[in-house]
Amino acid sequence: MNTVVLVTGATKGIGNGLVKHYLQRPNTTVVAGVRAPSSTEANSLSRFNCAPGSRVIIVKIDAKSETDSSDAAQTLEQRHGIDRLDIVIANAGVFDPAAHQKVMGMKLTDLQEHIDVNAYGVIRLFQATWPLLNKSDKPIFLLNSAGAATMSGMKTFAHFPLNSYAASKVLANFFILRLQSEHPNLIAFAVHPGSVITENRTAAAAKLGVSVEGLSVDQCVSSLLSLV
């Protein structure tokens, strides 16, 4: 039976790795949510090696958009004949190092930008995809969250002013817990992918003046796939 997976933030880092690895599984349809479907990065997804019976569908999903997620769901049904989603991975997110100041120096507009993408974007994605997820025998909604958005993580990362990012992920985590209780047939959970060496993380670390150590994208993705 064909498995249908939707991954947002699919052009870079962990999202890109998830698309690549899922396509290596037979009979898997991967829906890659990207901000700019006509970009070189998005087009490169179509050149990934595919196992027999597998394919990639590229759709426009900008986490900040009020309509992209619902438009994408409609496109999947009407243009591509997708009648269900088995797994949705909310991977798209924003982390702006320049926005991370101590509470006294925070700009609420920076906080709002992180919340709009990292929390509201997750809600938009779920609301749009739930009708298709609900048709799966085992629907899964996975949030790529952050260690800094946990009680223990707040202490671990106390010396880094990750206020806007962490707060937005805490809000997203709350809604994931609510989904689990509101939809008993849904498997909904958030994961901390670990310290992963990605292009965005390397750039952010440079701006924050910290070193980059951790897992490769392939190592991270292999670990995530063991959960779903």
PDB file of C-alpha atoms in Angstrom:
ATOM      1  CA  MET A   1       0.000   0.000   0.000  1.00  0.00           C
ATOM      2  CA  ASN A   2       1.245   3.460  -0.887  1.00  0.00           C
ATOM      3  CA  THR A   3       2.263   5.756   1.977  1.00  0.00           C
ATOM      4  CA  VAL A   4       1.642   9.487   1.570  1.00  0.00           C
ATOM      5  CA  VAL A   5       3.897  11.873   3.513  1.00  0.00           C
ATOM      6  CA  LEU A   6       3.850  15.679   3.585  1.00  0.00           C
ATOM      7  CA  VAL A   7       6.970  17.556   4.709  1.00  0.00           C
ATOM      8  CA  THR A   8       7.174  21.344   5.012  1.00  0.00           C
ATOM      9  CA  GLY A   9      10.410  23.305   4.795  1.00  0.00           C
ATOM     10  CA  ALA A  10      11.555  20.762   2.227  1.00  0.00           C
ATOM     11  CA  THR A  11      14.270  22.654   0.380  1.00  0.00           C
ATOM     12  CA  LYS A  12      16.924  22.766   3.094  1.00  0.00           C
ATOM     13  CA  GLY A  13      18.348  20.965   6.084  1.00  0.00           C
ATOM     14  CA  ILE A  14      16.250  18.388   7.883  1.00  0.00           C
ATOM     15  CA  GLY A  15      13.233  18.838   5.613  1.00  0.00           C
ATOM     16  CA  ASN A  16      15.346  18.203   2.539  1.00  0.00           C
ATOM     17  CA  GLY A  17      16.852  15.141   4.176  1.00  0.00           C
ATOM     18  CA  LEU A  18      13.410  13.789   5.045  1.00  0.00           C
ATOM     19  CA  VAL A  19      12.246  14.100   1.446  1.00  0.00           C
ATOM     20  CA  LYS A  20      15.383  12.357   0.187  1.00  0.00           C
ATOM     21  CA  HIS A  21      15.100   9.467   2.629  1.00  0.00           C
ATOM     22  CA  TYR A  22      11.360   8.946   2.220  1.00  0.00           C
ATOM     23  CA  LEU A  23      11.750   8.753  -1.566  1.00  0.00           C
ATOM     24  CA  GLN A  24      14.175   5.889  -1.079  1.00  0.00           C
ATOM     25  CA  ARG A  25      11.320   3.862   0.404  1.00  0.00           C
ATOM     26  CA  PRO A  26       9.209   1.934  -2.120  1.00  0.00           C
ATOM     27  CA  ASN A  27       5.619   2.994  -2.782  1.00  0.00           C
ATOM     28  CA  THR A  28       5.918   6.336  -1.026  1.00  0.00           C
ATOM     29  CA  THR A  29       4.430   9.595  -2.252  1.00  0.00           C
ATOM     30  CA  VAL A  30       6.248  12.560  -0.746  1.00  0.00           C
ATOM     31  CA  VAL A  31       4.538  15.944  -0.790  1.00  0.00           C
ATOM     32  CA  ALA A  32       7.245  18.583  -0.444  1.00  0.00           C
ATOM     33  CA  GLY A  33       5.996  21.888   0.933  1.00  0.00           C
ATOM     34  CA  VAL A  34       8.189  24.771  -0.221  1.00  0.00           C
ATOM     35  CA  ARG A  35       7.918  28.548  -0.184  1.00  0.00           C
ATOM     36  CA  ALA A  36       8.925  28.994  -3.829  1.00  0.00           C
ATOM     37  CA  PRO A  37       8.013  26.029  -6.068  1.00  0.00           C
ATOM     38  CA  SER A  38       9.786  27.518  -9.102  1.00  0.00           C
ATOM     39  CA  SER A  39      13.102  27.984  -7.289  1.00  0.00           C
ATOM     40  CA  THR A  40      16.218  26.004  -8.146  1.00  0.00           C
ATOM     41  CA  GLU A  41      16.169  24.425  -4.688  1.00  0.00           C
ATOM     42  CA  ALA A  42      12.587  23.240  -5.111  1.00  0.00           C
ATOM     43  CA  ASN A  43      13.217  21.882  -8.602  1.00  0.00           C
ATOM     44  CA  SER A  44      16.188  19.894  -7.317  1.00  0.00           C
ATOM     45  CA  LEU A  45      13.786  17.778  -5.258  1.00  0.00           C
ATOM     46  CA  SER A  46      12.461  16.261  -8.473  1.00  0.00           C
ATOM     47  CA  ARG A  47      15.933  14.907  -9.228  1.00  0.00           C
ATOM     48  CA  PHE A  48      16.217  12.806  -6.074  1.00  0.00           C
ATOM     49  CA  ASN A  49      16.477   9.069  -6.630  1.00  0.00           C
ATOM     50  CA  CYS A  50      13.133   7.349  -6.116  1.00  0.00           C
ATOM     51  CA  ALA A  51      12.475   3.754  -5.112  1.00  0.00           C
ATOM     52  CA  PRO A  52       9.980   1.779  -7.240  1.00  0.00           C
ATOM     53  CA  GLY A  53       6.482   3.210  -6.918  1.00  0.00           C
ATOM     54  CA  SER A  54       7.665   6.400  -5.203  1.00  0.00           C
ATOM     55  CA  ARG A  55       7.314   9.996  -6.391  1.00  0.00           C
ATOM     56  CA  VAL A  56       7.547  13.590  -5.177  1.00  0.00           C
ATOM     57  CA  ILE A  57       4.868  16.268  -5.491  1.00  0.00           C
ATOM     58  CA  ILE A  58       5.922  19.870  -4.911  1.00  0.00           C
ATOM     59  CA  VAL A  59       3.379  22.308  -3.461  1.00  0.00           C
ATOM     60  CA  LYS A  60       3.602  25.865  -2.220  1.00  0.00           C
ATOM     61  CA  ILE A  61       3.391  26.146   1.565  1.00  0.00           C
ATOM     62  CA  ASP A  62       4.739  29.272   3.209  1.00  0.00           C
ATOM     63  CA  ALA A  63       4.153  28.905   6.946  1.00  0.00           C
ATOM     64  CA  LYS A  64       3.327  32.619   7.194  1.00  0.00           C
ATOM     65  CA  SER A  65       0.583  32.423   4.585  1.00  0.00           C
ATOM     66  CA  GLU A  66      -3.032  32.307   5.713  1.00  0.00           C
ATOM     67  CA  THR A  67      -4.045  30.317   2.623  1.00  0.00           C
ATOM     68  CA  ASP A  68      -1.085  28.269   1.347  1.00  0.00           C
ATOM     69  CA  SER A  69      -1.752  25.171   3.444  1.00  0.00           C
ATOM     70  CA  SER A  70      -5.435  24.972   2.522  1.00  0.00           C
ATOM     71  CA  ASP A  71      -4.656  25.710  -1.134  1.00  0.00           C
ATOM     72  CA  ALA A  72      -2.046  22.941  -1.118  1.00  0.00           C
ATOM     73  CA  ALA A  73      -4.506  20.427   0.325  1.00  0.00           C
ATOM     74  CA  GLN A  74      -7.027  21.329  -2.369  1.00  0.00           C
ATOM     75  CA  THR A  75      -4.362  21.007  -5.070  1.00  0.00           C
ATOM     76  CA  LEU A  76      -3.367  17.576  -3.801  1.00  0.00           C
ATOM     77  CA  GLU A  77      -6.925  16.316  -4.040  1.00  0.00           C
ATOM     78  CA  GLN A  78      -8.008  17.947  -7.274  1.00  0.00           C
ATOM     79  CA  ARG A  79      -4.813  17.934  -9.350  1.00  0.00           C
ATOM     80  CA  HIS A  80      -2.849  14.978  -8.025  1.00  0.00           C
ATOM     81  CA  GLY A  81      -5.592  12.611  -6.914  1.00  0.00           C
ATOM     82  CA  ILE A  82      -4.358  12.391  -3.326  1.00  0.00           C
ATOM     83  CA  ASP A  83      -7.221  11.078  -1.198  1.00  0.00           C
ATOM     84  CA  ARG A  84      -5.417  10.893   2.150  1.00  0.00           C
ATOM     85  CA  LEU A  85      -2.267  11.813   4.046  1.00  0.00           C
ATOM     86  CA  ASP A  86      -0.630   9.286   6.355  1.00  0.00           C
ATOM     87  CA  ILE A  87       2.101  11.457   7.846  1.00  0.00           C
ATOM     88  CA  VAL A  88       2.446  15.230   8.080  1.00  0.00           C
ATOM     89  CA  ILE A  89       5.753  16.624   9.329  1.00  0.00           C
ATOM     90  CA  ALA A  90       5.653  20.288  10.347  1.00  0.00           C
ATOM     91  CA  ASN A  91       9.304  21.052   9.772  1.00  0.00           C
ATOM     92  CA  ALA A  92       9.245  24.622   8.430  1.00  0.00           C
ATOM     93  CA  GLY A  93      10.344  27.225  10.935  1.00  0.00           C
ATOM     94  CA  VAL A  94      12.171  30.472  11.484  1.00  0.00           C
ATOM     95  CA  PHE A  95      15.153  31.245  13.689  1.00  0.00           C
ATOM     96  CA  ASP A  96      16.466  34.780  13.380  1.00  0.00           C
ATOM     97  CA  PRO A  97      19.612  35.299  15.495  1.00  0.00           C
ATOM     98  CA  ALA A  98      19.223  39.088  15.264  1.00  0.00           C
ATOM     99  CA  ALA A  99      15.871  38.838  17.044  1.00  0.00           C
ATOM    100  CA  HIS A 100      17.242  37.104  20.094  1.00  0.00           C
ATOM    101  CA  GLN A 101      17.826  39.587  22.847  1.00  0.00           C
ATOM    102  CA  LYS A 102      17.338  39.485  26.583  1.00  0.00           C
ATOM    103  CA  VAL A 103      13.740  40.106  27.633  1.00  0.00           C
ATOM    104  CA  MET A 104      14.445  43.750  28.426  1.00  0.00           C
ATOM    105  CA  GLY A 105      15.673  44.365  24.895  1.00  0.00           C
ATOM    106  CA  MET A 106      13.197  42.223  22.969  1.00  0.00           C
ATOM    107  CA  LYS A 107      11.113  43.653  20.155  1.00  0.00           C
ATOM    108  CA  LEU A 108       7.591  42.270  20.253  1.00  0.00           C
ATOM    109  CA  THR A 109       7.480  42.426  16.472  1.00  0.00           C
ATOM    110  CA  ASP A 110      10.352  39.912  16.381  1.00  0.00           C
ATOM    111  CA  LEU A 111       8.525  37.675  18.832  1.00  0.00           C
ATOM    112  CA  GLN A 112       5.366  37.893  16.739  1.00  0.00           C
ATOM    113  CA  GLU A 113       7.245  36.920  13.582  1.00  0.00           C
ATOM    114  CA  HIS A 114       8.544  33.758  15.243  1.00  0.00           C
ATOM    115  CA  ILE A 115       5.117  32.904  16.640  1.00  0.00           C
ATOM    116  CA  ASP A 116       3.464  33.475  13.263  1.00  0.00           C
ATOM    117  CA  VAL A 117       5.703  30.902  11.587  1.00  0.00           C
ATOM    118  CA  ASN A 118       6.623  28.451  14.339  1.00  0.00           C
ATOM    119  CA  ALA A 119       3.252  28.250  16.098  1.00  0.00           C
ATOM    120  CA  TYR A 120       0.486  29.709  13.948  1.00  0.00           C
ATOM    121  CA  GLY A 121       2.009  28.026  10.902  1.00  0.00           C
ATOM    122  CA  VAL A 122       1.649  24.658  12.612  1.00  0.00           C
ATOM    123  CA  ILE A 123      -2.006  25.340  13.391  1.00  0.00           C
ATOM    124  CA  ARG A 124      -2.683  26.401   9.798  1.00  0.00           C
ATOM    125  CA  LEU A 125      -0.997  23.253   8.519  1.00  0.00           C
ATOM    126  CA  PHE A 126      -2.976  20.944  10.765  1.00  0.00           C
ATOM    127  CA  GLN A 127      -6.308  22.611  10.073  1.00  0.00           C
ATOM    128  CA  ALA A 128      -5.709  22.280   6.333  1.00  0.00           C
ATOM    129  CA  THR A 129      -4.435  18.702   6.328  1.00  0.00           C
ATOM    130  CA  TRP A 130      -6.630  17.101   8.975  1.00  0.00           C
ATOM    131  CA  PRO A 131      -9.449  16.153   6.559  1.00  0.00           C
ATOM    132  CA  LEU A 132      -6.911  14.132   4.554  1.00  0.00           C
ATOM    133  CA  LEU A 133      -5.068  12.818   7.611  1.00  0.00           C
ATOM    134  CA  ASN A 134      -8.344  11.636   9.090  1.00  0.00           C
ATOM    135  CA  LYS A 135      -8.761   9.269   6.134  1.00  0.00           C
ATOM    136  CA  SER A 136      -5.576   7.398   7.041  1.00  0.00           C
ATOM    137  CA  ASP A 137      -5.680   4.197   9.074  1.00  0.00           C
ATOM    138  CA  LYS A 138      -2.824   5.556  11.198  1.00  0.00           C
ATOM    139  CA  PRO A 139      -2.574   9.353  10.917  1.00  0.00           C
ATOM    140  CA  ILE A 140       0.601  10.941  12.273  1.00  0.00           C
ATOM    141  CA  PHE A 141       1.299  14.653  12.795  1.00  0.00           C
ATOM    142  CA  LEU A 142       4.887  15.358  13.808  1.00  0.00           C
ATOM    143  CA  LEU A 143       6.305  18.719  14.880  1.00  0.00           C
ATOM    144  CA  ASN A 144      10.011  19.376  14.532  1.00  0.00           C
ATOM    145  CA  SER A 145      10.423  21.337  17.764  1.00  0.00           C
ATOM    146  CA  ALA A 146      13.419  22.349  19.887  1.00  0.00           C
ATOM    147  CA  GLY A 147      15.109  21.381  23.125  1.00  0.00           C
ATOM    148  CA  ALA A 148      15.027  25.008  24.244  1.00  0.00           C
ATOM    149  CA  ALA A 149      11.222  24.758  24.294  1.00  0.00           C
ATOM    150  CA  THR A 150      11.171  22.301  27.200  1.00  0.00           C
ATOM    151  CA  MET A 151      11.363  22.947  30.934  1.00  0.00           C
ATOM    152  CA  SER A 152      14.770  21.289  31.190  1.00  0.00           C
ATOM    153  CA  GLY A 153      15.917  22.951  27.980  1.00  0.00           C
ATOM    154  CA  MET A 154      15.122  26.384  29.340  1.00  0.00           C
ATOM    155  CA  LYS A 155      17.750  25.770  32.003  1.00  0.00           C
ATOM    156  CA  THR A 156      20.237  24.184  29.623  1.00  0.00           C
ATOM    157  CA  PHE A 157      20.031  27.098  27.189  1.00  0.00           C
ATOM    158  CA  ALA A 158      19.665  29.810  29.842  1.00  0.00           C
ATOM    159  CA  HIS A 159      22.918  31.467  28.767  1.00  0.00           C
ATOM    160  CA  PHE A 160      21.572  31.973  25.218  1.00  0.00           C
ATOM    161  CA  PRO A 161      18.862  34.624  24.693  1.00  0.00           C
ATOM    162  CA  LEU A 162      16.672  32.363  22.533  1.00  0.00           C
ATOM    163  CA  ASN A 163      13.526  34.013  23.830  1.00  0.00           C
ATOM    164  CA  SER A 164      11.538  34.567  20.628  1.00  0.00           C
ATOM    165  CA  TYR A 165      12.398  31.191  19.109  1.00  0.00           C
ATOM    166  CA  ALA A 166      11.918  29.135  22.258  1.00  0.00           C
ATOM    167  CA  ALA A 167       8.668  30.863  23.222  1.00  0.00           C
ATOM    168  CA  SER A 168       7.191  30.226  19.779  1.00  0.00           C
ATOM    169  CA  LYS A 169       8.123  26.545  19.974  1.00  0.00           C
ATOM    170  CA  VAL A 170       6.636  26.252  23.479  1.00  0.00           C
ATOM    171  CA  LEU A 171       3.348  27.523  22.073  1.00  0.00           C
ATOM    172  CA  ALA A 172       3.521  25.025  19.213  1.00  0.00           C
ATOM    173  CA  ASN A 173       4.257  22.187  21.649  1.00  0.00           C
ATOM    174  CA  PHE A 174       1.134  23.089  23.619  1.00  0.00           C
ATOM    175  CA  PHE A 175      -1.055  22.750  20.556  1.00  0.00           C
ATOM    176  CA  ILE A 176       0.497  19.390  19.684  1.00  0.00           C
ATOM    177  CA  LEU A 177      -0.550  18.116  23.115  1.00  0.00           C
ATOM    178  CA  ARG A 178      -4.042  19.470  22.520  1.00  0.00           C
ATOM    179  CA  LEU A 179      -4.282  17.690  19.172  1.00  0.00           C
ATOM    180  CA  GLN A 180      -3.466  14.377  20.802  1.00  0.00           C
ATOM    181  CA  SER A 181      -6.335  14.758  23.263  1.00  0.00           C
ATOM    182  CA  GLU A 182      -8.829  16.266  20.800  1.00  0.00           C
ATOM    183  CA  HIS A 183      -8.312  13.585  18.131  1.00  0.00           C
ATOM    184  CA  PRO A 184      -7.949  10.148  19.769  1.00  0.00           C
ATOM    185  CA  ASN A 185      -7.176   8.430  16.453  1.00  0.00           C
ATOM    186  CA  LEU A 186      -4.295  10.826  15.737  1.00  0.00           C
ATOM    187  CA  ILE A 187      -0.697  10.231  16.748  1.00  0.00           C
ATOM    188  CA  ALA A 188       0.595  13.754  17.376  1.00  0.00           C
ATOM    189  CA  PHE A 189       3.939  14.515  18.977  1.00  0.00           C
ATOM    190  CA  ALA A 190       6.828  16.968  18.989  1.00  0.00           C
ATOM    191  CA  VAL A 191      10.481  16.012  18.781  1.00  0.00           C
ATOM    192  CA  HIS A 192      13.766  17.759  19.458  1.00  0.00           C
ATOM    193  CA  PRO A 193      15.923  16.702  16.496  1.00  0.00           C
ATOM    194  CA  GLY A 194      19.110  17.304  18.431  1.00  0.00           C
ATOM    195  CA  SER A 195      21.984  19.571  17.545  1.00  0.00           C
ATOM    196  CA  VAL A 196      22.047  19.209  13.768  1.00  0.00           C
ATOM    197  CA  ILE A 197      24.614  20.753  11.447  1.00  0.00           C
ATOM    198  CA  THR A 198      22.606  22.505   8.749  1.00  0.00           C
ATOM    199  CA  GLU A 199      23.289  25.519   6.554  1.00  0.00           C
ATOM    200  CA  ASN A 200      20.883  27.688   8.527  1.00  0.00           C
ATOM    201  CA  ARG A 201      22.205  26.547  11.887  1.00  0.00           C
ATOM    202  CA  THR A 202      25.798  27.182  10.847  1.00  0.00           C
ATOM    203  CA  ALA A 203      24.903  30.716   9.764  1.00  0.00           C
ATOM    204  CA  ALA A 204      22.977  31.346  12.976  1.00  0.00           C
ATOM    205  CA  ALA A 205      25.817  30.027  15.125  1.00  0.00           C
ATOM    206  CA  ALA A 206      28.250  32.361  13.400  1.00  0.00           C
ATOM    207  CA  LYS A 207      26.051  35.352  14.209  1.00  0.00           C
ATOM    208  CA  LEU A 208      25.697  34.223  17.817  1.00  0.00           C
ATOM    209  CA  GLY A 209      29.430  33.619  18.127  1.00  0.00           C
ATOM    210  CA  VAL A 210      29.184  29.935  19.049  1.00  0.00           C
ATOM    211  CA  SER A 211      30.686  26.798  17.543  1.00  0.00           C
ATOM    212  CA  VAL A 212      28.687  24.262  15.566  1.00  0.00           C
ATOM    213  CA  GLU A 213      28.818  20.651  16.655  1.00  0.00           C
ATOM    214  CA  GLY A 214      26.323  17.854  16.383  1.00  0.00           C
ATOM    215  CA  LEU A 215      24.627  15.386  14.087  1.00  0.00           C
ATOM    216  CA  SER A 216      24.706  15.368  10.329  1.00  0.00           C
ATOM    217  CA  VAL A 217      21.376  15.780   8.555  1.00  0.00           C
ATOM    218  CA  ASP A 218      21.448  12.103   7.540  1.00  0.00           C
ATOM    219  CA  GLN A 219      22.004  11.000  11.137  1.00  0.00           C
ATOM    220  CA  CYS A 220      19.165  13.212  12.343  1.00  0.00           C
ATOM    221  CA  VAL A 221      16.761  12.031   9.651  1.00  0.00           C
ATOM    222  CA  SER A 222      17.530   8.375  10.305  1.00  0.00           C
ATOM    223  CA  SER A 223      16.689   8.931  13.960  1.00  0.00           C
ATOM    224  CA  LEU A 224      13.446  10.766  13.148  1.00  0.00           C
ATOM    225  CA  LEU A 225      12.331   8.096  10.692  1.00  0.00           C
ATOM    226  CA  SER A 226      12.739   5.450  13.368  1.00  0.00           C
ATOM    227  CA  LEU A 227       9.879   7.202  15.210  1.00  0.00           C
ATOM    228  CA  VAL A 228       7.430   7.202  12.312  1.00  0.00           C
TER     229      VAL A 228
END
